[in-house]
Amino acid sequence: MDARLRPGQGVHARSARRVDQGLRPGVDGDEDGPAQRAAPGRERCDRAQRRGRIRGRAVVTLLSGTLADLDLASIAQVTSLGRTSLRLELRTRSGELIGRLVLKAGRVVSASAGGVHGRDALRVLMTAASDTRFELAREPLDFALSSALGSVADLGALQRAPLGSTRQPAIARPPRAATRPGPTPQAAVRIEMMQGRLDEFDLLTLLQTLGVSRQLLEIEVRDRAGAPAGRISVKAGKVVSARAGDTAGFDAISQLVTSPRSFQFAAFRVVGDIGQVPELASVSEVSLRVAQATAPQRNRVVMEGALSEFGIPALLQTVGCSRQHCALEIHDHRAISGAIFLKAGVVLSARAGLLTGIPAIQHLMSSHPHD
C-alpha cells in the first residue's frame, strides 16, 4: 500500500468510459461526421430514413374537395401560377388513391395513376368521375423542370379526349435553349383565367392581387356592353404596359381607374414567346401615383363661426399653429369679403376685392371688427 495514503483511503480499479447507448450514431453529412464505419455487407440507411421524415414533415395541405366543385384542369391552372411545387392527389370516395400530379410554374412535372406514368396517367386522371376527391398540398421538388410532361394549359384537351383513344394529345413541351436556327417561335396566346365586375373588385386592388404572379398576366377593362376599354399587363409585381385608346402608361391607368366606362374586367394568362418584357413601374408605385392623381382636390371646412365671438387676430394665431396650408375666409351673408392664407404661423398671402397683402388684411380687420 502506498505510504502516502491517508487512513481510510484506498485504491480502486477505474472502469473504462462508455458511450451512451441512447445516442444516435453520426451519419455521413452530419456536423460531427460518421461515428463508425458500416459493417461489411451492411449499408447504413439512417440518412435515407431521416430524409424521408424531413420530407414528410414539409408537406402542407392547401385545399381539398371534390371534382364536382372544381374540375381538374381549373384547379391546375389556378394553382400552378406560383413558383412553389404542388402535389395534386385524386382519391375515390372510399379514400383509395387514384393518382397524383406534381405542378410547378405552369408545368406538369410528373403524373402517375396506379402503375401508369407520364401522359397515359394524365389521360386517366383527367377523365376521373365528378365524385372523385382531390387534395392539394405543397411539396418540395428534388428534380429539375426540364423533365416536365407539358403545360398546364393543355390539360383541357386530355379532359375532352376519350380514355381509350390512342391518339397522342398535343402537349407543349417546356421551352429549351435553341442550339441551331429553327422554325419561327409560337405566337403569344391569351388564356382567360377569371372575370368579374369592377364594382366588386377595385382596379388598383386587382392589380396588386394579380401582380404577385411570376407569369405575365393581362387585365382587360370592358364597358357595360363588353367592349374593351383598355388593358393593363403585370408580371412579378411590375406593371409592364397599359393602354386605353390612344393613351398609354400612367395616364392610361388613371383613365381606366376613373372612367365611367370601366364596368367589368377579364384576366388572361399570356403564354408563348413574349420576348423580353419591359418594365413601366412597380404595382405599388403605380397604385400610389394613380391614387394621388385621382384623389379629389376639395377644401375641407375645419371650423366656422361669427366674428362677434372671435376676432381676426385671434383666429390667425389659432389657425396659424397648424403645419398645414389653411385659408381663413371672411364673408357676410351675401358674398365672400376676402381670405387670408397662412401656414405654420406665417401669413402667405391675403386678398380682399382688389386689395392684396397687408392692405387686404387691414381692410378685413377694419370692416369686420370684433365687438
Tab-separated table of C-alpha atoms in Angstrom:
chain	number	residue	atom	x	y	z
A	1	MET	CA	0.000	0.000	0.000
A	2	ASP	CA	1.198	3.457	-0.787
A	3	ALA	CA	2.552	5.071	2.345
A	4	ARG	CA	1.310	8.463	1.180
A	5	LEU	CA	-2.345	7.398	1.500
A	6	ARG	CA	-4.214	8.753	4.463
A	7	PRO	CA	-6.183	6.446	6.771
A	8	GLY	CA	-9.499	5.406	5.163
A	9	GLN	CA	-8.217	5.873	1.652
A	10	GLY	CA	-7.815	3.019	-0.830
A	11	VAL	CA	-7.056	2.304	-4.440
A	12	HIS	CA	-9.984	1.209	-6.618
A	13	ALA	CA	-9.942	-0.032	-10.229
A	14	ARG	CA	-11.346	2.589	-12.617
A	15	SER	CA	-13.724	1.301	-15.302
A	16	ALA	CA	-13.436	2.395	-18.926
A	17	ARG	CA	-15.678	5.247	-20.033
A	18	ARG	CA	-18.672	4.061	-22.017
A	19	VAL	CA	-20.614	5.735	-24.817
A	20	ASP	CA	-24.246	6.366	-24.019
A	21	GLN	CA	-26.124	3.732	-25.995
A	22	GLY	CA	-29.098	6.077	-26.359
A	23	LEU	CA	-27.118	8.380	-28.607
A	24	ARG	CA	-27.717	8.043	-32.360
A	25	PRO	CA	-24.550	7.297	-34.332
A	26	GLY	CA	-23.470	10.146	-36.581
A	27	VAL	CA	-24.139	9.738	-40.280
A	28	ASP	CA	-22.377	10.964	-43.368
A	29	GLY	CA	-23.053	14.636	-43.835
A	30	ASP	CA	-23.757	15.279	-40.139
A	31	GLU	CA	-21.943	18.083	-38.405
A	32	ASP	CA	-19.885	15.611	-36.342
A	33	GLY	CA	-19.231	13.221	-39.246
A	34	PRO	CA	-19.761	9.442	-39.185
A	35	ALA	CA	-19.425	7.893	-35.738
A	36	GLN	CA	-18.442	4.468	-37.032
A	37	ARG	CA	-17.926	2.617	-40.257
A	38	ALA	CA	-20.616	0.328	-41.603
A	39	ALA	CA	-20.103	-3.375	-41.045
A	40	PRO	CA	-19.108	-5.378	-44.125
A	41	GLY	CA	-22.108	-6.293	-46.228
A	42	ARG	CA	-24.394	-3.894	-44.338
A	43	GLU	CA	-25.280	-0.455	-45.612
A	44	ARG	CA	-26.407	2.344	-43.394
A	45	CYS	CA	-29.892	3.667	-44.042
A	46	ASP	CA	-30.091	6.340	-41.347
A	47	ARG	CA	-29.680	9.173	-43.862
A	48	ALA	CA	-32.464	7.977	-46.131
A	49	GLN	CA	-34.795	7.478	-43.195
A	50	ARG	CA	-34.061	10.946	-41.886
A	51	ARG	CA	-34.602	12.495	-45.314
A	52	GLY	CA	-37.941	10.714	-45.576
A	53	ARG	CA	-39.026	12.055	-42.216
A	54	ILE	CA	-37.974	15.599	-43.122
A	55	ARG	CA	-39.704	15.354	-46.476
A	56	GLY	CA	-42.889	14.095	-44.829
A	57	ARG	CA	-42.950	16.994	-42.405
A	58	ALA	CA	-42.656	19.510	-45.260
A	59	VAL	CA	-45.960	18.515	-46.900
A	60	VAL	CA	-48.691	21.109	-46.179
A	61	THR	CA	-52.289	20.568	-47.333
A	62	LEU	CA	-53.684	23.688	-49.008
A	63	LEU	CA	-57.055	22.696	-50.492
A	64	SER	CA	-59.385	19.701	-50.667
A	65	GLY	CA	-62.794	18.934	-52.134
A	66	THR	CA	-64.500	17.016	-54.937
A	67	LEU	CA	-64.300	17.391	-58.698
A	68	ALA	CA	-67.993	18.272	-58.674
A	69	ASP	CA	-66.982	21.654	-57.248
A	70	LEU	CA	-63.911	22.302	-59.449
A	71	ASP	CA	-62.692	20.371	-62.464
A	72	LEU	CA	-59.104	19.189	-62.504
A	73	ALA	CA	-57.976	21.486	-65.333
A	74	SER	CA	-59.237	24.607	-63.500
A	75	ILE	CA	-57.550	23.573	-60.251
A	76	ALA	CA	-54.266	23.016	-62.059
A	77	GLN	CA	-54.384	26.330	-63.962
A	78	VAL	CA	-55.202	28.471	-60.918
A	79	THR	CA	-52.740	26.844	-58.518
A	80	SER	CA	-49.791	26.497	-60.890
A	81	LEU	CA	-49.182	30.260	-61.253
A	82	GLY	CA	-46.747	30.362	-58.345
A	83	ARG	CA	-43.175	29.107	-58.179
A	84	THR	CA	-43.982	26.670	-55.361
A	85	SER	CA	-44.194	22.983	-56.265
A	86	LEU	CA	-47.617	21.479	-55.552
A	87	ARG	CA	-48.889	17.899	-55.388
A	88	LEU	CA	-52.472	17.218	-56.508
A	89	GLU	CA	-53.827	13.822	-55.422
A	90	LEU	CA	-57.081	12.189	-56.554
A	91	ARG	CA	-58.880	9.605	-54.418
A	92	THR	CA	-62.114	7.661	-54.639
A	93	ARG	CA	-64.977	8.291	-52.235
A	94	SER	CA	-63.674	5.434	-50.094
A	95	GLY	CA	-60.225	7.055	-49.885
A	96	GLU	CA	-58.302	4.828	-52.294
A	97	LEU	CA	-55.573	6.657	-54.202
A	98	ILE	CA	-56.259	7.046	-57.941
A	99	GLY	CA	-53.162	9.022	-58.836
A	100	ARG	CA	-51.291	12.269	-58.420
A	101	LEU	CA	-49.894	15.246	-60.328
A	102	VAL	CA	-46.928	17.433	-59.423
A	103	LEU	CA	-47.246	21.035	-60.670
A	104	LYS	CA	-44.863	23.966	-60.708
A	105	ALA	CA	-44.692	27.257	-62.636
A	106	GLY	CA	-47.420	26.295	-65.096
A	107	ARG	CA	-45.861	22.886	-65.858
A	108	VAL	CA	-46.966	19.332	-65.144
A	109	VAL	CA	-43.743	17.942	-63.694
A	110	SER	CA	-44.914	14.359	-63.182
A	111	ALA	CA	-48.066	12.236	-63.237
A	112	SER	CA	-48.880	8.747	-62.005
A	113	ALA	CA	-52.050	6.654	-61.776
A	114	GLY	CA	-51.559	3.172	-60.360
A	115	GLY	CA	-48.843	1.558	-62.434
A	116	VAL	CA	-49.233	4.092	-65.272
A	117	HIS	CA	-46.975	7.131	-65.563
A	118	GLY	CA	-46.500	10.142	-67.820
A	119	ARG	CA	-49.076	11.153	-70.417
A	120	ASP	CA	-51.037	7.910	-70.089
A	121	ALA	CA	-51.504	8.707	-66.404
A	122	LEU	CA	-52.648	12.222	-67.331
A	123	ARG	CA	-55.420	10.780	-69.514
A	124	VAL	CA	-56.592	8.548	-66.671
A	125	LEU	CA	-56.635	11.398	-64.139
A	126	MET	CA	-58.354	13.900	-66.433
A	127	THR	CA	-61.287	11.509	-67.004
A	128	ALA	CA	-61.946	10.927	-63.294
A	129	ALA	CA	-65.572	10.965	-62.123
A	130	SER	CA	-67.157	14.057	-60.576
A	131	ASP	CA	-67.415	12.435	-57.129
A	132	THR	CA	-63.638	11.970	-57.030
A	133	ARG	CA	-61.996	13.750	-54.121
A	134	PHE	CA	-58.889	15.880	-54.603
A	135	GLU	CA	-56.239	17.140	-52.200
A	136	LEU	CA	-53.741	19.880	-52.998
A	137	ALA	CA	-50.537	20.025	-50.958
A	138	ARG	CA	-47.246	21.903	-51.049
A	139	GLU	CA	-44.258	19.631	-51.560
A	140	PRO	CA	-40.560	20.314	-52.273
A	141	LEU	CA	-39.102	19.119	-55.571
A	142	ASP	CA	-35.756	17.395	-55.883
A	143	PHE	CA	-35.561	17.288	-59.679
A	144	ALA	CA	-35.427	19.848	-62.481
A	145	LEU	CA	-38.309	21.255	-64.529
A	146	SER	CA	-36.585	20.093	-67.713
A	147	SER	CA	-38.329	16.739	-67.198
A	148	ALA	CA	-41.821	18.299	-67.229
A	149	LEU	CA	-44.539	16.475	-69.179
A	150	GLY	CA	-46.047	19.636	-70.615
A	151	SER	CA	-48.021	22.786	-69.898
A	152	VAL	CA	-50.983	23.036	-67.528
A	153	ALA	CA	-52.853	24.961	-70.230
A	154	ASP	CA	-53.101	21.781	-72.336
A	155	LEU	CA	-54.867	19.645	-69.722
A	156	GLY	CA	-58.273	20.570	-71.121
A	157	ALA	CA	-57.514	18.632	-74.305
A	158	LEU	CA	-56.877	15.497	-72.259
A	159	GLN	CA	-60.109	16.007	-70.358
A	160	ARG	CA	-62.112	16.035	-73.617
A	161	ALA	CA	-60.255	13.087	-75.193
A	162	PRO	CA	-61.786	9.596	-74.805
A	163	LEU	CA	-59.995	7.308	-72.385
A	164	GLY	CA	-59.281	4.578	-74.927
A	165	SER	CA	-58.022	6.931	-77.612
A	166	THR	CA	-54.598	6.076	-78.975
A	167	ARG	CA	-54.092	9.493	-80.460
A	168	GLN	CA	-51.452	11.455	-78.603
A	169	PRO	CA	-52.783	14.864	-77.467
A	170	ALA	CA	-50.746	17.886	-78.409
A	171	ILE	CA	-48.994	18.928	-75.206
A	172	ALA	CA	-46.496	21.755	-75.362
A	173	ARG	CA	-43.049	20.766	-74.199
A	174	PRO	CA	-41.109	23.155	-71.941
A	175	PRO	CA	-39.070	25.644	-73.994
A	176	ARG	CA	-35.398	24.796	-74.402
A	177	ALA	CA	-32.457	26.897	-75.418
A	178	ALA	CA	-32.069	26.847	-79.184
A	179	THR	CA	-28.831	25.294	-80.399
A	180	ARG	CA	-29.441	25.969	-84.083
A	181	PRO	CA	-31.800	28.019	-86.230
A	182	GLY	CA	-35.309	26.594	-86.182
A	183	PRO	CA	-38.882	27.497	-87.044
A	184	THR	CA	-40.484	30.761	-86.006
A	185	PRO	CA	-41.417	30.730	-82.260
A	186	GLN	CA	-45.068	30.244	-81.414
A	187	ALA	CA	-47.018	33.483	-81.081
A	188	ALA	CA	-48.228	34.518	-77.632
A	189	VAL	CA	-51.685	33.213	-76.707
A	190	ARG	CA	-54.067	34.613	-74.086
A	191	ILE	CA	-55.802	32.121	-71.781
A	192	GLU	CA	-58.724	33.527	-69.774
A	193	MET	CA	-58.468	32.942	-66.031
A	194	MET	CA	-61.244	34.964	-64.393
A	195	GLN	CA	-63.689	37.793	-64.964
A	196	GLY	CA	-65.914	39.993	-62.855
A	197	ARG	CA	-67.323	43.453	-62.288
A	198	LEU	CA	-65.324	46.428	-61.077
A	199	ASP	CA	-67.969	47.343	-58.526
A	200	GLU	CA	-66.917	44.141	-56.742
A	201	PHE	CA	-63.138	44.472	-57.292
A	202	ASP	CA	-61.381	47.836	-57.366
A	203	LEU	CA	-58.980	48.034	-60.327
A	204	LEU	CA	-55.981	49.024	-58.193
A	205	THR	CA	-56.694	46.191	-55.754
A	206	LEU	CA	-56.978	43.832	-58.703
A	207	LEU	CA	-53.555	44.944	-59.946
A	208	GLN	CA	-51.972	44.335	-56.545
A	209	THR	CA	-53.588	40.887	-56.247
A	210	LEU	CA	-52.742	39.564	-59.704
A	211	GLY	CA	-49.368	41.302	-59.765
A	212	VAL	CA	-47.862	38.760	-57.357
A	213	SER	CA	-47.793	36.115	-60.105
A	214	ARG	CA	-44.485	35.281	-61.763
A	215	GLN	CA	-46.249	34.877	-65.103
A	216	LEU	CA	-47.350	37.606	-67.489
A	217	LEU	CA	-50.996	38.477	-66.821
A	218	GLU	CA	-53.208	40.888	-68.732
A	219	ILE	CA	-56.239	42.666	-67.268
A	220	GLU	CA	-58.718	43.782	-69.906
A	221	VAL	CA	-61.132	46.505	-68.767
A	222	ARG	CA	-64.527	46.455	-70.500
A	223	ASP	CA	-67.631	48.623	-70.620
A	224	ARG	CA	-71.191	47.500	-69.855
A	225	ALA	CA	-71.617	46.078	-73.358
A	226	GLY	CA	-68.444	44.009	-73.004
A	227	ALA	CA	-66.382	46.106	-75.422
A	228	PRO	CA	-62.702	46.574	-74.430
A	229	ALA	CA	-61.919	49.986	-72.915
A	230	GLY	CA	-58.237	49.287	-72.237
A	231	ARG	CA	-55.783	46.772	-70.853
A	232	ILE	CA	-53.001	46.578	-68.254
A	233	SER	CA	-50.245	43.927	-68.218
A	234	VAL	CA	-48.479	42.904	-64.989
A	235	LYS	CA	-45.756	40.421	-64.088
A	236	ALA	CA	-43.890	39.704	-60.861
A	237	GLY	CA	-45.112	42.833	-59.077
A	238	LYS	CA	-44.351	45.101	-62.048
A	239	VAL	CA	-46.690	46.915	-64.426
A	240	VAL	CA	-45.403	46.030	-67.875
A	241	SER	CA	-47.725	48.114	-70.051
A	242	ALA	CA	-51.034	49.969	-70.001
A	243	ARG	CA	-53.181	51.328	-72.818
A	244	ALA	CA	-56.612	52.950	-73.045
A	245	GLY	CA	-57.441	54.036	-76.590
A	246	ASP	CA	-54.604	56.274	-77.774
A	247	THR	CA	-53.328	56.828	-74.201
A	248	ALA	CA	-50.523	54.734	-72.701
A	249	GLY	CA	-48.592	54.469	-69.427
A	250	PHE	CA	-49.699	56.126	-66.186
A	251	ASP	CA	-52.260	58.293	-67.964
A	252	ALA	CA	-53.932	55.173	-69.342
A	253	ILE	CA	-54.147	53.600	-65.877
A	254	SER	CA	-55.608	56.809	-64.400
A	255	GLN	CA	-58.129	56.935	-67.211
A	256	LEU	CA	-59.195	53.326	-66.671
A	257	VAL	CA	-59.488	53.820	-62.894
A	258	THR	CA	-61.693	56.927	-63.141
A	259	SER	CA	-63.580	56.324	-66.387
A	260	PRO	CA	-67.323	55.593	-66.046
A	261	ARG	CA	-66.879	53.151	-68.944
A	262	SER	CA	-64.845	50.821	-66.715
A	263	PHE	CA	-67.569	48.412	-65.616
A	264	GLN	CA	-66.144	44.888	-65.832
A	265	PHE	CA	-62.844	43.090	-66.358
A	266	ALA	CA	-61.316	39.858	-67.605
A	267	ALA	CA	-57.905	38.493	-66.564
A	268	PHE	CA	-55.774	36.487	-69.003
A	269	ARG	CA	-52.569	34.490	-68.711
A	270	VAL	CA	-50.229	35.143	-71.631
A	271	VAL	CA	-48.266	32.085	-72.806
A	272	GLY	CA	-45.924	31.588	-75.717
A	273	ASP	CA	-42.977	33.579	-76.996
A	274	ILE	CA	-43.392	37.039	-75.436
A	275	GLY	CA	-39.755	38.058	-75.757
A	276	GLN	CA	-38.158	40.493	-73.328
A	277	VAL	CA	-40.829	42.233	-71.262
A	278	PRO	CA	-40.236	45.945	-70.488
A	279	GLU	CA	-40.983	47.439	-67.099
A	280	LEU	CA	-43.138	50.500	-66.535
A	281	ALA	CA	-43.024	50.645	-62.719
A	282	SER	CA	-43.854	48.544	-59.680
A	283	VAL	CA	-47.508	47.896	-58.886
A	284	SER	CA	-47.137	49.707	-55.542
A	285	GLU	CA	-45.653	52.797	-57.189
A	286	VAL	CA	-48.342	52.862	-59.860
A	287	SER	CA	-51.099	52.478	-57.264
A	288	LEU	CA	-49.697	55.357	-55.192
A	289	ARG	CA	-49.262	57.705	-58.160
A	290	VAL	CA	-52.679	56.954	-59.602
A	291	ALA	CA	-54.351	57.331	-56.206
A	292	GLN	CA	-52.688	60.719	-55.698
A	293	ALA	CA	-53.563	61.873	-59.206
A	294	THR	CA	-57.200	60.799	-58.960
A	295	ALA	CA	-57.818	61.995	-55.372
A	296	PRO	CA	-60.485	64.707	-55.292
A	297	GLN	CA	-58.933	68.119	-54.630
A	298	ARG	CA	-61.531	69.776	-52.444
A	299	ASN	CA	-61.289	72.150	-49.493
A	300	ARG	CA	-62.437	70.819	-46.154
A	301	VAL	CA	-64.039	73.130	-43.602
A	302	VAL	CA	-62.176	72.877	-40.286
A	303	MET	CA	-64.118	75.446	-38.238
A	304	GLU	CA	-66.573	78.276	-38.735
A	305	GLY	CA	-68.236	80.911	-36.584
A	306	ALA	CA	-69.209	84.565	-36.170
A	307	LEU	CA	-66.625	87.349	-35.827
A	308	SER	CA	-68.666	88.693	-32.940
A	309	GLU	CA	-67.283	85.742	-30.970
A	310	PHE	CA	-63.746	85.535	-32.427
A	311	GLY	CA	-61.614	88.401	-33.694
A	312	ILE	CA	-59.471	88.022	-36.833
A	313	PRO	CA	-56.119	88.317	-34.915
A	314	ALA	CA	-57.184	85.561	-32.500
A	315	LEU	CA	-58.263	83.356	-35.401
A	316	LEU	CA	-54.950	83.910	-37.220
A	317	GLN	CA	-52.976	82.931	-34.125
A	318	THR	CA	-55.088	79.802	-33.603
A	319	VAL	CA	-55.161	78.573	-37.200
A	320	GLY	CA	-51.500	79.533	-37.734
A	321	CYS	CA	-50.374	76.851	-35.268
A	322	SER	CA	-51.094	74.169	-37.858
A	323	ARG	CA	-48.414	72.815	-40.193
A	324	GLN	CA	-50.985	72.539	-42.958
A	325	HIS	CA	-51.881	75.126	-45.539
A	326	CYS	CA	-55.040	76.905	-44.331
A	327	ALA	CA	-57.305	79.647	-45.652
A	328	LEU	CA	-59.336	81.957	-43.412
A	329	GLU	CA	-62.323	83.219	-45.423
A	330	ILE	CA	-64.228	86.279	-44.242
A	331	HIS	CA	-67.735	86.671	-45.640
A	332	ASP	CA	-71.078	88.171	-44.829
A	333	HIS	CA	-74.487	86.799	-45.686
A	334	ARG	CA	-74.153	87.887	-49.319
A	335	ALA	CA	-70.621	87.132	-50.521
A	336	ILE	CA	-67.000	86.465	-49.541
A	337	SER	CA	-65.235	89.652	-48.434
A	338	GLY	CA	-61.732	88.202	-48.609
A	339	ALA	CA	-59.362	85.463	-47.495
A	340	ILE	CA	-56.063	85.158	-45.633
A	341	PHE	CA	-53.750	82.203	-46.423
A	342	LEU	CA	-51.278	81.002	-43.802
A	343	LYS	CA	-49.170	78.006	-42.788
A	344	ALA	CA	-47.060	77.235	-39.710
A	345	GLY	CA	-47.549	80.689	-38.184
A	346	VAL	CA	-46.669	82.540	-41.403
A	347	VAL	CA	-49.167	84.591	-43.432
A	348	LEU	CA	-48.515	83.609	-47.038
A	349	SER	CA	-50.975	85.916	-48.803
A	350	ALA	CA	-54.213	87.813	-48.406
A	351	ARG	CA	-56.830	89.278	-50.713
A	352	ALA	CA	-59.921	91.424	-50.267
A	353	GLY	CA	-61.508	92.573	-53.506
A	354	LEU	CA	-58.754	94.351	-55.449
A	355	LEU	CA	-56.514	94.633	-52.394
A	356	THR	CA	-53.736	92.135	-51.621
A	357	GLY	CA	-51.150	91.649	-48.878
A	358	ILE	CA	-51.106	93.852	-45.752
A	359	PRO	CA	-53.694	96.359	-47.105
A	360	ALA	CA	-56.114	93.467	-47.623
A	361	ILE	CA	-55.653	92.274	-44.025
A	362	GLN	CA	-56.116	95.817	-42.674
A	363	HIS	CA	-59.289	96.226	-44.736
A	364	LEU	CA	-60.760	92.952	-43.452
A	365	MET	CA	-59.959	93.780	-39.822
A	366	SER	CA	-61.455	97.281	-40.081
A	367	SER	CA	-64.590	96.200	-41.921
A	368	HIS	CA	-65.217	93.253	-39.569
A	369	PRO	CA	-64.289	94.491	-36.070
A	370	HIS	CA	-64.639	92.211	-33.072
A	371	ASP	CA	-67.380	93.539	-30.778
